[in-house]
Amino acid sequence: MTKTAIMKEILPAFPEENIDMFAATSVLQQQAAEIRNLNPNWSSYLQSQMISQDVFDFISAYDVTDTKGQFLNDNRQQSAKAFFSLLEHISKESTIQYVLVLIDDLLTEDRSRVEIFHEYALKKNEPVCGNFLNLLNAADGFINNMSARIIAKFACYSTDLINQTDLQFYLNWIKEQLLSANNEYMQSVARCLQMLLRRDEYRTAFISVDGISTLLSILSGRVNFQIQYQLIFCVWVMTFNPRLAERMNKFNVIPILADILSDSVKEKVTRIILAVFRNLIEKPEDNTTSKEHCIAMVQSKVLKQLSIFEQRKFDDEDIVEDIQFLNERLQASVQDLSSFDEYATEVKSGRLEWSPVHRSAQFWRENASRLNERNYELLRILVHLLETSRDPLVLSVASFDVGEYVRHYPRGKHIIEQLGGKQLVMQLLSHDDANVRYEALLAVQKLMVHNWEYLGRQLEKEQGTSSDRTTALTGKA
């Protein structure tokens, strides 16, 4: 089997494959079009002994030939050597830009050419991405981002993986660039990530550098629809891994994407979000996780949005199929939905609101003890929200829930104290928001009343015992 055939097996055929991942409208491509017209004076570099005669002969011939593909095939070893030598020995920015464009163009024309560079790097016992990783720190934005684009192609198109150290450095660079304010190359950076995450081997590494949280923090803010699409594409690609699909909603991906879905007016953004939701139901191997994802979607008002979509006409068959699939699965989950399932999913989402279960005395009588399950998982989340949330509504509901748990579970006060919840609720007594102060006060009262009720029962018990003794001694009832 050829290396090209192997790569077709490694890289799944995603729907976007017929679309140029590096659109000509991006800033990087506009600049590249201008740089292609440069005419570097290679003779001056030879005369100043910055490049060797072999490198000069190669690049001079390559620049003027109309059959670059054949020329590369005839000079495989010399081509990689020449390009690497130029990047290592020339410092003039415009010439480096030109060389990077040449390399990118030859890789765009034929993916299998990455092996030319890999073969040379292997022979020299050096990392293939070394020169390009160094250029990520260059002062020039075009050099940074064209180097990043070439690294993405080496990582994605080759049968060989880039080593872990280089991968970590590259992923952290991408993350920093995504978080950089007013980054004119944002689309190019996102496209590098789109390419990289098509290979399953790189997805876990991206999560290990807090990649998912980074994507979702950006998507939670105000970004244009093109960046929305690209970053959600990255999330979608990762959900093809069943293990990652099971973990995804721990990052609150469902409520965040549901918000974007309700506001989106671009069909391609709608399509990619629906595809993410479908994967989050289909891909997990654990049925419980799929059920939790369905409930999270119901709570995030996805069913309502689907009903709106059903009234619209979509030309894209994938959208129509996904709407039908999601509708059927979410409707079925609603039928099976218990009040505790609904409550647990809401707590795990971190988006607490005054849904009916919170105010239901029957719910707390029947389910207070279930908050102890999985090593107090839901209680720990409530306490975490009390500590970290800045949303007055979330703080109010979390305080109320802590109070209800204590009121309905005999050992609740002790457990809440152990988890640090009592101190956090008491701190909220001085919160700026009046509703938060009110709910915190009620919760503190319930924490104290729990003690009084316990003491009251003990007194009644002791009084009853004393009365029995008196009856036994006097013989009077």
Coordinates of C-alpha atoms in Angstrom, one line a residue:
M1 CA 0.0 0.0 0.0
T2 CA 1.4 3.4 -1.0
K3 CA 1.9 6.2 1.6
T4 CA -0.9 8.2 -0.1
A5 CA -3.3 5.3 0.3
I6 CA -2.3 4.9 3.9
M7 CA -3.0 8.6 4.5
K8 CA -6.5 8.3 3.0
E9 CA -7.2 5.6 5.6
I10 CA -5.8 7.7 8.4
L11 CA -7.7 10.9 7.5
P12 CA -11.5 10.4 7.5
A13 CA -13.3 11.9 4.6
F14 CA -14.9 14.9 6.3
P15 CA -17.6 16.9 4.4
E16 CA -15.2 19.9 4.2
E17 CA -12.7 18.0 2.1
N18 CA -13.8 19.7 -1.1
I19 CA -13.4 23.1 0.4
D20 CA -10.0 24.8 0.4
M21 CA -9.2 24.8 4.1
F22 CA -7.1 28.0 3.6
A23 CA -9.6 30.2 1.8
A24 CA -8.1 32.8 -0.6
T25 CA -10.0 35.5 1.3
S26 CA -7.8 35.2 4.4
V27 CA -5.2 37.9 5.2
L28 CA -2.5 35.3 4.9
Q29 CA -3.5 34.3 1.4
Q30 CA -3.8 37.9 0.3
Q31 CA -0.3 38.6 1.4
A32 CA 1.0 35.4 -0.1
A33 CA -0.4 36.4 -3.5
E34 CA 1.8 39.6 -3.4
I35 CA 4.9 37.7 -2.1
R36 CA 4.8 35.3 -5.0
N37 CA 5.6 38.2 -7.3
L38 CA 8.9 38.9 -5.5
N39 CA 12.2 38.1 -7.4
P40 CA 14.9 37.5 -4.8
N41 CA 18.5 38.1 -6.0
W42 CA 19.9 34.6 -5.3
S43 CA 23.3 35.6 -6.8
S44 CA 23.9 38.1 -4.0
Y45 CA 23.4 35.3 -1.4
L46 CA 25.9 33.1 -3.3
Q47 CA 28.4 35.9 -3.6
S48 CA 28.2 36.7 0.1
Q49 CA 28.6 32.9 0.8
M50 CA 25.3 32.8 2.7
I51 CA 24.2 29.8 0.5
S52 CA 26.2 27.1 -1.2
Q53 CA 26.6 26.6 -5.0
D54 CA 24.3 23.5 -4.8
V55 CA 21.5 25.5 -3.1
F56 CA 22.0 28.4 -5.6
D57 CA 21.8 26.0 -8.6
F58 CA 18.6 24.3 -7.2
I59 CA 16.6 27.5 -6.2
S60 CA 17.6 29.4 -9.4
A61 CA 16.4 26.5 -11.6
Y62 CA 13.3 25.9 -9.5
D63 CA 12.2 29.5 -9.7
V64 CA 12.1 29.5 -13.5
T65 CA 10.9 26.0 -14.4
D66 CA 7.3 25.5 -15.5
T67 CA 7.4 21.8 -14.5
K68 CA 8.0 22.2 -10.8
G69 CA 6.5 18.8 -9.9
Q70 CA 8.8 16.9 -12.2
F71 CA 11.7 19.0 -11.0
L72 CA 11.0 18.1 -7.4
N73 CA 10.7 14.4 -8.2
D74 CA 14.0 14.4 -10.0
N75 CA 15.7 16.3 -7.2
R76 CA 14.1 15.0 -4.0
Q77 CA 17.1 15.0 -1.7
Q78 CA 18.4 18.3 -3.0
S79 CA 15.1 20.1 -2.8
A80 CA 14.6 19.5 1.0
K81 CA 18.2 20.3 1.6
A82 CA 18.0 23.6 -0.4
F83 CA 14.8 24.8 1.3
F84 CA 16.0 24.0 4.8
S85 CA 19.4 25.7 4.1
L86 CA 17.7 28.8 2.8
L87 CA 15.6 29.1 6.0
E88 CA 18.7 28.5 8.2
H89 CA 21.1 30.9 6.5
I90 CA 19.0 33.8 5.3
S91 CA 17.7 36.5 7.6
K92 CA 16.0 39.0 5.3
E93 CA 12.3 38.9 6.1
S94 CA 11.0 39.2 2.5
T95 CA 13.2 36.4 1.3
I96 CA 12.1 34.1 4.1
Q97 CA 8.5 35.0 3.3
Y98 CA 9.1 34.0 -0.3
V99 CA 10.7 30.6 0.6
L100 CA 7.9 29.8 2.9
V101 CA 5.3 30.5 0.1
L102 CA 7.3 28.2 -2.3
I103 CA 7.2 25.4 0.3
D104 CA 3.5 25.9 1.1
D105 CA 2.6 26.0 -2.6
L106 CA 4.4 22.7 -3.4
L107 CA 2.7 21.0 -0.4
T108 CA -0.7 22.4 -1.4
E109 CA -0.3 21.1 -4.9
D110 CA 0.6 17.5 -3.8
R111 CA 0.2 16.4 -0.1
S112 CA 2.6 13.5 -0.6
R113 CA 5.5 15.9 -1.0
V114 CA 5.7 16.2 2.8
E115 CA 7.6 12.9 2.6
I116 CA 10.4 14.7 0.7
F117 CA 11.1 16.7 3.8
H118 CA 10.5 13.8 6.2
E119 CA 13.0 11.6 4.4
Y120 CA 15.6 14.3 4.5
A121 CA 15.0 15.1 8.2
L122 CA 15.2 11.4 9.0
K123 CA 18.5 11.0 7.2
K124 CA 19.9 14.1 9.0
N125 CA 18.4 12.8 12.3
E126 CA 16.6 16.1 13.0
P127 CA 13.0 17.0 13.5
V128 CA 11.2 17.9 10.3
C129 CA 9.4 20.9 11.9
G130 CA 12.5 22.4 13.6
N131 CA 13.1 25.3 11.3
F132 CA 9.4 26.2 11.2
L133 CA 8.9 26.0 14.9
N134 CA 11.8 28.4 15.4
L135 CA 10.0 30.8 13.0
L136 CA 6.9 30.8 15.1
N137 CA 8.8 33.3 17.3
A138 CA 9.7 35.6 14.5
A139 CA 8.7 39.3 14.7
D140 CA 6.8 39.2 11.4
G141 CA 3.2 38.0 11.5
F142 CA 3.2 36.5 8.0
I143 CA 6.3 34.4 8.8
N144 CA 4.8 33.1 12.0
N145 CA 1.5 32.1 10.4
M146 CA 2.8 30.7 7.2
S147 CA 5.2 28.6 9.2
A148 CA 2.3 27.4 11.4
R149 CA 0.4 26.5 8.2
I150 CA 3.3 24.4 6.9
I151 CA 3.7 22.6 10.3
A152 CA 0.0 21.7 10.2
K153 CA 0.5 20.1 6.8
F154 CA 3.6 18.2 7.9
A155 CA 1.5 17.0 10.9
C156 CA -1.6 16.1 9.0
Y157 CA -0.4 14.8 5.6
S158 CA 2.6 12.6 6.7
T159 CA 2.4 9.0 7.8
D160 CA 4.8 10.0 10.6
L161 CA 3.6 12.0 13.7
I162 CA 5.5 15.0 14.9
N163 CA 7.1 14.3 18.2
Q164 CA 5.4 15.2 21.5
T165 CA 7.7 18.0 22.5
D166 CA 7.2 19.8 19.2
L167 CA 3.5 19.1 19.3
Q168 CA 3.1 20.6 22.8
F169 CA 5.0 23.7 21.7
Y170 CA 2.9 24.1 18.6
L171 CA -0.4 23.5 20.3
N172 CA 0.5 26.1 23.0
W173 CA 1.4 28.6 20.3
I174 CA -2.0 28.0 18.6
K175 CA -3.8 28.5 21.9
E176 CA -2.0 31.8 22.6
Q177 CA -2.8 33.0 19.1
L178 CA -6.4 32.2 19.4
L179 CA -6.6 34.1 22.7
S180 CA -4.7 37.0 21.3
A181 CA -6.8 40.1 21.0
N182 CA -7.4 41.6 17.5
N183 CA -5.4 38.9 15.8
E184 CA -5.7 39.6 12.1
Y185 CA -4.5 36.0 11.3
M186 CA -7.2 34.4 13.5
Q187 CA -8.8 32.5 10.5
S188 CA -5.4 31.1 9.5
V189 CA -4.7 29.9 13.1
A190 CA -8.1 28.3 13.3
R191 CA -7.5 26.5 10.0
C192 CA -4.2 25.1 11.3
L193 CA -6.1 23.6 14.2
Q194 CA -8.9 22.3 11.9
M195 CA -6.3 20.4 9.9
L196 CA -4.4 19.1 13.0
L197 CA -7.4 17.7 14.8
R198 CA -8.5 15.6 11.8
R199 CA -5.9 13.1 13.1
D200 CA -7.1 11.4 16.2
E201 CA -3.6 11.1 17.6
Y202 CA -3.4 14.9 18.1
R203 CA -6.8 15.3 19.8
T204 CA -5.9 14.1 23.3
A205 CA -2.8 16.3 23.2
F206 CA -5.0 19.3 22.4
I207 CA -7.2 18.6 25.4
S208 CA -4.1 18.2 27.6
V209 CA -3.2 21.9 27.0
D210 CA -6.7 23.0 28.0
G211 CA -7.7 23.3 24.3
I212 CA -11.4 22.6 24.7
S213 CA -11.8 25.2 27.4
T214 CA -9.9 27.7 25.2
L215 CA -12.2 27.1 22.2
L216 CA -15.4 27.4 24.4
S217 CA -14.2 30.5 26.1
I218 CA -13.8 32.2 22.7
L219 CA -17.1 30.8 21.5
S220 CA -18.8 32.2 24.6
G221 CA -17.7 35.7 23.6
R222 CA -18.5 37.8 20.5
V223 CA -16.7 36.4 17.4
N224 CA -17.7 36.6 13.8
F225 CA -19.6 33.7 12.2
Q226 CA -16.5 32.5 10.2
I227 CA -14.5 32.0 13.4
Q228 CA -17.5 30.4 15.1
Y229 CA -17.8 27.9 12.3
Q230 CA -14.1 27.1 12.3
L231 CA -13.8 26.6 16.1
I232 CA -17.0 24.5 16.2
F233 CA -15.6 22.4 13.3
C234 CA -12.7 21.7 15.7
V235 CA -15.1 20.6 18.4
W236 CA -17.0 18.4 15.9
V237 CA -13.9 16.6 14.7
M238 CA -13.0 15.7 18.2
T239 CA -16.4 14.2 18.9
F240 CA -15.6 11.4 16.4
N241 CA -13.5 9.9 19.2
P242 CA -16.0 8.1 21.5
R243 CA -13.9 8.7 24.6
L244 CA -13.6 12.4 23.9
A245 CA -17.3 12.6 23.0
E246 CA -18.2 11.2 26.4
R247 CA -16.1 13.9 28.2
M248 CA -17.1 16.8 26.0
N249 CA -20.0 18.2 28.0
K250 CA -17.9 18.4 31.2
F251 CA -16.7 21.6 29.4
N252 CA -20.4 22.8 29.0
V253 CA -20.2 22.5 25.2
I254 CA -23.9 21.8 24.9
P255 CA -25.3 24.9 26.5
I256 CA -22.7 27.1 24.8
L257 CA -23.4 25.7 21.4
A258 CA -27.2 25.8 22.0
D259 CA -26.9 29.6 22.7
I260 CA -25.0 30.0 19.4
L261 CA -27.6 27.9 17.6
S262 CA -30.5 30.0 18.7
D263 CA -28.8 33.2 17.5
S264 CA -27.1 32.0 14.3
V265 CA -28.3 33.1 11.0
K266 CA -25.7 31.3 8.9
E267 CA -26.6 27.9 7.6
K268 CA -23.1 26.5 7.8
V269 CA -22.9 27.3 11.5
T270 CA -26.3 25.7 12.1
R271 CA -25.2 22.6 10.2
I272 CA -21.9 22.1 12.1
I273 CA -23.6 22.6 15.6
L274 CA -26.3 20.0 14.7
A275 CA -23.6 17.6 13.6
V276 CA -21.8 18.1 17.0
F277 CA -25.0 17.4 18.8
R278 CA -25.6 14.2 16.8
N279 CA -22.1 12.9 17.5
L280 CA -22.6 13.6 21.2
I281 CA -25.5 11.2 21.1
E282 CA -24.3 8.7 18.7
K283 CA -20.6 8.4 19.4
P284 CA -20.4 7.7 23.2
E285 CA -20.2 4.0 24.0
D286 CA -21.8 4.6 27.4
N287 CA -25.6 4.8 27.0
T288 CA -25.9 6.8 30.2
T289 CA -23.7 9.5 28.8
S290 CA -25.7 9.7 25.6
K291 CA -28.9 10.1 27.8
E292 CA -27.3 12.8 29.8
H293 CA -26.3 14.7 26.6
C294 CA -30.0 14.4 25.4
I295 CA -31.2 15.8 28.7
A296 CA -28.7 18.6 28.5
M297 CA -29.9 19.5 25.1
V298 CA -33.5 19.5 26.2
Q299 CA -32.6 21.8 29.1
S300 CA -30.7 24.1 26.7
K301 CA -33.9 24.6 24.7
V302 CA -32.6 22.7 21.7
L303 CA -36.0 21.0 21.1
K304 CA -37.6 24.5 20.8
Q305 CA -35.0 25.5 18.2
L306 CA -35.5 22.2 16.3
S307 CA -39.2 23.0 16.0
I308 CA -38.3 26.4 14.5
F309 CA -35.9 24.7 12.0
E310 CA -38.7 22.3 10.9
Q311 CA -40.6 25.3 9.6
R312 CA -37.7 26.3 7.4
K313 CA -36.6 24.9 4.1
F314 CA -33.0 23.7 4.0
D315 CA -31.3 22.6 0.8
D316 CA -28.6 20.7 2.7
E317 CA -29.8 17.1 3.2
D318 CA -27.5 16.6 6.2
I319 CA -29.2 19.4 8.1
V320 CA -32.7 17.9 7.4
E321 CA -31.5 14.4 8.6
D322 CA -29.8 15.8 11.7
I323 CA -32.9 17.8 12.6
Q324 CA -35.1 14.6 12.3
F325 CA -32.6 12.5 14.2
L326 CA -32.2 15.0 17.1
N327 CA -35.9 15.5 17.3
E328 CA -36.6 11.8 17.7
R329 CA -33.9 11.2 20.3
L330 CA -34.7 14.3 22.4
Q331 CA -38.5 13.7 22.3
A332 CA -37.8 10.1 23.5
S333 CA -35.5 11.4 26.3
V334 CA -38.3 13.7 27.5
Q335 CA -40.6 10.8 27.9
D336 CA -38.1 8.9 30.1
L337 CA -36.9 12.0 31.9
S338 CA -37.2 11.8 35.7
S339 CA -37.2 15.0 37.8
F340 CA -33.8 13.9 39.3
D341 CA -32.3 13.4 35.8
E342 CA -33.4 16.9 34.9
Y343 CA -32.0 18.3 38.2
A344 CA -28.7 16.5 37.9
T345 CA -28.2 17.6 34.3
E346 CA -28.9 21.2 35.2
V347 CA -26.4 21.2 38.1
K348 CA -23.7 19.6 35.9
S349 CA -24.3 22.3 33.3
G350 CA -23.5 25.0 35.9
R351 CA -26.4 27.0 34.5
L352 CA -28.8 27.0 37.4
E353 CA -32.2 28.7 37.1
W354 CA -35.5 28.5 39.0
S355 CA -36.8 25.4 37.1
P356 CA -39.7 23.7 38.9
V357 CA -37.7 21.0 40.7
H358 CA -35.9 23.5 42.9
R359 CA -39.1 24.7 44.5
S360 CA -40.7 21.3 44.8
A361 CA -40.9 20.0 48.4
Q362 CA -41.8 16.6 47.1
F363 CA -38.6 16.5 44.9
W364 CA -36.4 17.2 47.9
R365 CA -38.2 14.7 50.2
E366 CA -37.7 12.0 47.6
N367 CA -34.3 12.9 46.2
A368 CA -32.2 14.8 48.9
S369 CA -30.2 11.7 49.7
R370 CA -29.4 11.1 46.0
L371 CA -27.1 14.2 46.1
N372 CA -24.7 11.9 48.1
E373 CA -24.3 9.6 45.1
R374 CA -20.9 9.3 43.3
N375 CA -19.1 10.7 46.3
Y376 CA -21.3 13.7 46.6
E377 CA -20.8 14.7 42.9
L378 CA -23.7 17.1 42.7
L379 CA -23.0 18.7 46.1
R380 CA -19.4 19.3 45.1
I381 CA -20.6 21.0 42.0
L382 CA -23.0 23.2 44.0
V383 CA -20.2 24.2 46.4
H384 CA -17.9 24.9 43.4
L385 CA -20.6 27.2 41.9
L386 CA -21.0 29.0 45.2
E387 CA -17.2 29.6 45.2
T388 CA -16.6 30.5 41.6
S389 CA -19.8 31.8 39.9
R390 CA -20.3 35.5 39.4
D391 CA -23.9 35.1 38.2
P392 CA -26.4 36.2 40.9
L393 CA -29.1 33.8 39.6
V394 CA -26.7 30.8 39.9
L395 CA -25.6 31.9 43.4
S396 CA -29.2 32.3 44.5
V397 CA -30.4 28.9 43.3
A398 CA -27.2 27.1 44.6
S399 CA -27.7 28.6 48.0
F400 CA -31.4 27.6 48.0
D401 CA -30.5 24.0 47.0
V402 CA -27.9 23.7 49.8
G403 CA -30.5 24.8 52.3
E404 CA -33.1 22.3 51.0
Y405 CA -30.6 19.5 51.1
V406 CA -29.8 20.3 54.7
R407 CA -33.4 20.5 55.6
H408 CA -34.3 17.2 54.1
Y409 CA -31.2 15.0 54.8
P410 CA -30.5 14.3 58.5
R411 CA -26.7 14.5 58.2
G412 CA -26.7 17.2 55.6
K413 CA -25.3 20.0 57.7
H414 CA -22.2 17.9 58.6
I415 CA -21.6 17.0 54.9
I416 CA -22.0 20.6 53.7
E417 CA -19.6 21.8 56.4
Q418 CA -17.0 19.1 55.3
L419 CA -17.3 20.3 51.7
G420 CA -16.8 23.9 52.7
G421 CA -20.4 24.9 51.7
K422 CA -21.4 26.5 55.0
Q423 CA -18.6 29.1 55.0
L424 CA -19.3 30.0 51.3
V425 CA -23.0 30.5 52.0
M426 CA -22.2 32.7 55.0
Q427 CA -19.9 34.8 52.8
L428 CA -22.8 35.5 50.5
L429 CA -24.7 37.2 53.3
S430 CA -22.7 40.3 52.3
H431 CA -23.1 39.9 48.5
D432 CA -24.0 43.0 46.4
D433 CA -27.1 41.4 45.0
A434 CA -30.2 41.5 47.2
N435 CA -31.6 38.2 46.0
V436 CA -28.3 36.4 46.7
R437 CA -28.3 37.8 50.2
Y438 CA -31.9 36.7 50.8
E439 CA -31.3 33.1 49.6
A440 CA -28.1 32.9 51.5
L441 CA -29.8 34.1 54.7
L442 CA -32.5 31.4 54.2
A443 CA -29.9 28.7 53.7
V444 CA -28.0 29.8 56.8
Q445 CA -31.3 29.7 58.8
K446 CA -31.9 26.1 57.5
L447 CA -28.4 25.1 58.6
M448 CA -29.1 26.4 62.1
V449 CA -32.7 25.2 62.3
H450 CA -31.4 21.7 61.5
N451 CA -29.6 21.8 64.8
W452 CA -32.6 23.1 66.7
E453 CA -34.9 20.4 65.3
Y454 CA -32.3 17.8 66.2
L455 CA -32.1 19.2 69.8
G456 CA -35.9 19.4 69.9
R457 CA -36.2 15.8 69.1
Q458 CA -33.6 14.9 71.6
L459 CA -35.5 16.9 74.3
E460 CA -38.7 15.2 73.4
K461 CA -37.0 11.9 73.6
E462 CA -35.6 12.6 77.0
Q463 CA -38.8 14.0 78.3
G464 CA -40.6 10.9 77.0
T465 CA -38.1 8.6 78.8
S466 CA -38.5 10.6 82.0
S467 CA -42.3 10.4 81.8
D468 CA -42.1 6.6 81.4
R469 CA -39.9 6.3 84.4
T470 CA -42.4 8.4 86.5
T471 CA -45.3 6.3 85.4
A472 CA -43.5 3.1 86.2
L473 CA -42.7 4.4 89.8
T474 CA -46.1 5.8 90.6
G475 CA -48.2 3.5 88.6
K476 CA -50.1 6.5 87.3
A477 CA -50.6 7.1 83.6

